[in-house]
């Protein structure tokens, strides 16, 4: 799993059209998010078999969130961070499981939908910890 | 070299502070760019020895630009796309060489400065070719 963290002032995402037939139908095409961490996430081959993947991600994200004093999170499925992507059917399942896992931890989490093309506007801060990348 | 292409309506970049001591001093801290392709670029170990790297990138970028009818480009040094980054001194040199190479090809190219933390606002389009990733 490869992730980029963005500490943002704001994010607006518009789901424009399905990229995968298997993508969920959605009512809410536009999502807005403010003053939190956006996590761009590429799920990779092998991620489905890693036992502590979600827990490792959660712990790292919490460390980061504490450093920058953030309590809101937006998970953004993002296929452009890896040449070794997990196949879409498994990736979709794993992505939504991760959202659920973080919600069960009590986090304030929103997310972009898997398998949709998205238009987005984002305002990323410019301090030294505003952008980080991780591999899990 | 790993690259993400963004077909954007607009980009505003503010160079906030040096991330590397060796970064260039700059007068123009804020740059604006509209209706073109932003290329997020991670230079990787070994890139300095690839003979046709710039030419391969140029050809791919031209193909893409023709598909989406774009004639303006913004190169954005972006260290978050690889775990195998070229060391900063070489990466900086190669990045500015690439800018020069594309300018010499006659392209309308602007760029973010290497080695600076940057705040940015971007509006990325939502059509199927609006975001792509490449490895060279």
XYZ file of C-alpha atoms in Angstrom:
272
model
C 0.000 0.000 0.000
C 1.391 3.324 -1.020
C 0.016 6.511 0.494
C 0.515 10.253 0.168
C -0.634 12.423 3.068
C -1.757 15.963 2.285
C -2.487 18.402 5.098
C -5.168 20.478 3.414
C -7.157 23.616 3.962
C -9.837 22.311 1.627
C -10.764 19.622 -0.850
C -13.694 19.452 -3.240
C -14.229 16.249 -5.206
C -16.747 15.737 -7.997
C -17.346 12.156 -9.113
C -17.736 12.664 -12.867
C -18.185 9.182 -14.362
C -17.546 5.531 -13.606
C -14.067 4.279 -14.471
C -15.060 0.703 -13.579
C -18.377 -0.984 -14.329
C -18.247 -2.459 -10.858
C -18.097 0.966 -9.185
C -20.911 1.693 -6.754
C -23.843 3.837 -7.841
C -23.792 6.989 -5.755
C -26.184 9.783 -4.931
C -23.719 12.264 -3.543
C -21.470 13.145 -6.512
C -19.794 16.110 -4.800
C -17.909 15.933 -1.519
C -16.250 18.738 0.422
C -13.680 18.437 3.152
C -11.789 21.031 5.204
C -8.838 21.303 7.593
C -7.731 17.719 7.706
C -5.562 15.046 6.149
C -6.250 13.680 2.692
C -4.795 10.203 2.175
C -4.193 9.298 -1.477
C -4.100 5.499 -1.469
C -2.826 2.924 -3.960
C -3.476 -0.658 -2.908
C -0.842 -3.039 -4.233
C -0.511 -6.705 -5.052
C 0.016 -8.586 -1.784
C -1.799 -6.027 0.372
C -4.764 -8.384 0.640
C -2.566 -10.851 2.543
C -0.866 -8.484 4.994
C -2.170 -9.205 8.466
C -1.536 -5.892 10.170
C -1.824 -3.549 7.208
C -4.738 -1.492 8.492
C -3.322 -1.333 12.007
C 0.086 -0.150 10.748
C -1.557 2.494 8.620
C -3.786 3.606 11.471
C -0.863 3.973 13.875
C 1.197 5.928 11.396
C -1.720 8.174 10.531
C -2.399 8.871 14.205
C 1.238 9.823 14.800
C 1.080 12.193 11.860
C -2.296 13.632 12.871
C -0.992 14.360 16.362
C 2.055 16.154 14.989
C -0.087 18.517 12.954
C -3.072 18.561 15.308
C -5.636 17.227 12.861
C -8.734 15.195 13.618
C -10.407 14.750 10.230
C -9.474 12.404 7.438
C -10.414 11.897 3.820
C -9.451 8.634 2.100
C -8.968 9.083 -1.624
C -8.493 5.966 -3.781
C -5.644 6.874 -6.088
C -4.287 4.390 -8.624
C -1.327 6.533 -9.714
C 1.189 5.774 -6.968
C 2.228 2.257 -7.963
C 3.120 0.062 -10.940
C 2.035 -3.001 -8.995
C -1.629 -2.334 -8.281
C -3.894 -4.882 -6.692
C -6.628 -5.907 -9.128
C -9.645 -3.616 -8.950
C -12.157 -6.065 -7.464
C -9.888 -6.820 -4.497
C -8.710 -3.235 -4.225
C -12.259 -1.913 -4.041
C -13.156 -4.358 -1.270
C -9.990 -3.584 0.673
C -10.463 0.177 0.293
C -13.968 0.144 1.744
C -12.822 -2.222 4.497
C -10.155 0.315 5.419
C -12.734 3.097 5.617
C -14.842 0.916 7.897
C -11.821 -0.038 10.012
C -10.951 3.608 10.650
C -14.554 4.491 11.415
C -14.652 1.634 13.913
C -11.575 3.173 15.539
C -13.703 6.246 16.129
C -12.098 8.478 13.503
C -13.917 11.214 11.616
C -13.444 9.761 8.116
C -14.918 10.626 4.757
C -13.831 9.160 1.432
C -13.920 9.358 -2.342
C -15.627 6.505 -4.133
C -13.578 3.729 -5.690
C -13.742 3.259 -9.465
C -14.940 6.733 -10.422
C -13.158 9.434 -12.389
C -12.953 12.487 -10.205
C -12.506 16.175 -10.748
C -10.922 17.807 -7.726
C -9.851 21.104 -6.267
C -7.424 20.935 -3.405
C -5.516 23.474 -1.345
C -2.494 21.827 0.259
C -0.584 23.663 2.981
C 3.093 24.528 2.550
C 4.731 23.693 5.873
C 7.419 20.984 6.113
C 4.981 18.275 7.212
C 2.184 19.194 4.822
C 3.083 16.415 2.372
C 4.497 13.000 3.173
C 4.581 9.636 1.459
C 4.505 6.172 2.927
C 4.748 2.524 1.926
C 3.119 -0.126 4.108
C 11.672 8.685 -13.324
C 8.132 8.523 -12.132
C 5.595 11.078 -13.333
C 1.958 11.943 -12.764
C 0.209 14.010 -15.415
C -2.618 16.280 -14.322
C -4.760 18.055 -16.907
C -5.627 21.168 -14.932
C -7.822 24.203 -15.134
C -5.521 26.047 -12.780
C -2.554 25.740 -10.453
C -1.195 28.221 -7.956
C 2.074 27.413 -6.204
C 3.620 29.354 -3.343
C 7.220 28.529 -2.465
C 7.087 28.789 1.328
C 10.560 27.847 2.570
C 13.677 25.978 1.520
C 13.616 22.224 2.113
C 17.243 21.925 1.009
C 20.055 24.332 1.800
C 21.217 23.945 -1.783
C 17.888 25.162 -3.199
C 18.116 28.218 -5.413
C 17.259 31.633 -4.024
C 14.204 32.902 -5.862
C 12.454 36.197 -6.339
C 9.179 34.911 -7.671
C 7.679 32.926 -4.783
C 4.220 32.553 -6.334
C 3.524 30.999 -9.716
C 0.226 30.620 -11.522
C -0.596 28.310 -14.392
C -3.798 27.658 -16.340
C -5.255 25.190 -18.842
C -2.333 22.872 -19.277
C -0.572 19.772 -18.043
C 1.128 19.658 -14.660
C 3.848 16.998 -14.479
C 4.658 15.841 -10.946
C 8.154 14.388 -11.252
C 10.204 12.077 -9.023
C 13.715 11.467 -10.300
C 15.020 8.060 -9.304
C 18.346 6.372 -8.758
C 19.724 5.439 -12.185
C 17.918 8.212 -14.050
C 21.169 10.139 -14.356
C 22.562 7.319 -16.545
C 19.608 6.790 -18.886
C 20.567 7.992 -22.336
C 17.168 8.727 -23.806
C 15.254 9.630 -20.678
C 14.353 13.182 -21.642
C 13.500 12.188 -25.204
C 11.221 9.348 -24.032
C 9.479 11.681 -21.636
C 9.127 14.374 -24.290
C 7.584 11.967 -26.794
C 5.132 10.578 -24.283
C 4.167 14.037 -23.099
C 3.577 15.196 -26.684
C 1.329 12.203 -27.386
C -0.664 12.997 -24.273
C -0.812 16.726 -25.004
C -2.129 16.045 -28.487
C -4.852 13.760 -27.149
C -6.151 16.443 -24.822
C -5.208 19.412 -27.025
C -2.914 21.116 -24.542
C 0.073 23.333 -25.316
C 1.264 24.471 -21.884
C 3.243 22.544 -19.322
C 4.252 22.965 -15.705
C 7.018 20.753 -14.288
C 6.612 20.188 -10.572
C 9.446 18.469 -8.683
C 7.674 15.972 -6.466
C 9.605 13.629 -4.187
C 6.588 11.569 -3.103
C 6.239 9.165 -6.025
C 9.161 6.854 -5.339
C 11.036 4.985 -2.596
C 14.173 5.052 -4.703
C 14.859 8.740 -5.180
C 17.978 10.038 -6.836
C 20.081 12.022 -4.346
C 19.039 15.677 -4.195
C 22.151 17.236 -5.736
C 21.865 15.078 -8.870
C 18.099 15.289 -8.910
C 18.150 19.070 -8.825
C 20.607 19.229 -11.709
C 18.612 16.721 -13.762
C 15.324 18.501 -13.069
C 16.558 21.851 -14.347
C 18.201 20.117 -17.330
C 14.823 18.637 -18.187
C 13.167 22.047 -18.036
C 15.851 23.391 -20.377
C 15.524 20.395 -22.704
C 11.788 20.957 -23.100
C 12.243 24.678 -23.610
C 14.807 23.924 -26.310
C 12.170 21.742 -27.985
C 10.069 24.880 -28.204
C 7.540 24.005 -25.525
C 5.775 26.534 -23.345
C 7.125 25.309 -19.991
C 7.032 26.742 -16.517
C 8.165 24.952 -13.365
C 8.210 24.829 -9.595
C 11.572 25.262 -7.927
C 13.486 22.236 -6.700
C 14.169 21.919 -2.966
C 11.439 24.233 -1.696
C 8.373 23.408 0.388
C 5.343 24.498 -1.573
C 1.793 25.370 -0.775
C -0.457 24.713 -3.757
C -3.985 25.046 -5.008
C -4.870 22.925 -7.989
C -8.038 22.234 -9.949
C -7.693 18.946 -11.820
C -10.235 18.039 -14.495
C -12.385 14.913 -14.189
C -12.354 13.332 -17.650
C -10.849 9.865 -18.214
C -7.482 11.228 -19.394
C -7.200 13.981 -16.799
C -4.813 11.962 -14.599
C -2.207 9.471 -15.730
C 0.981 8.027 -14.270
C 4.147 6.953 -16.018
C 7.499 5.331 -15.300
C 10.444 6.067 -17.590
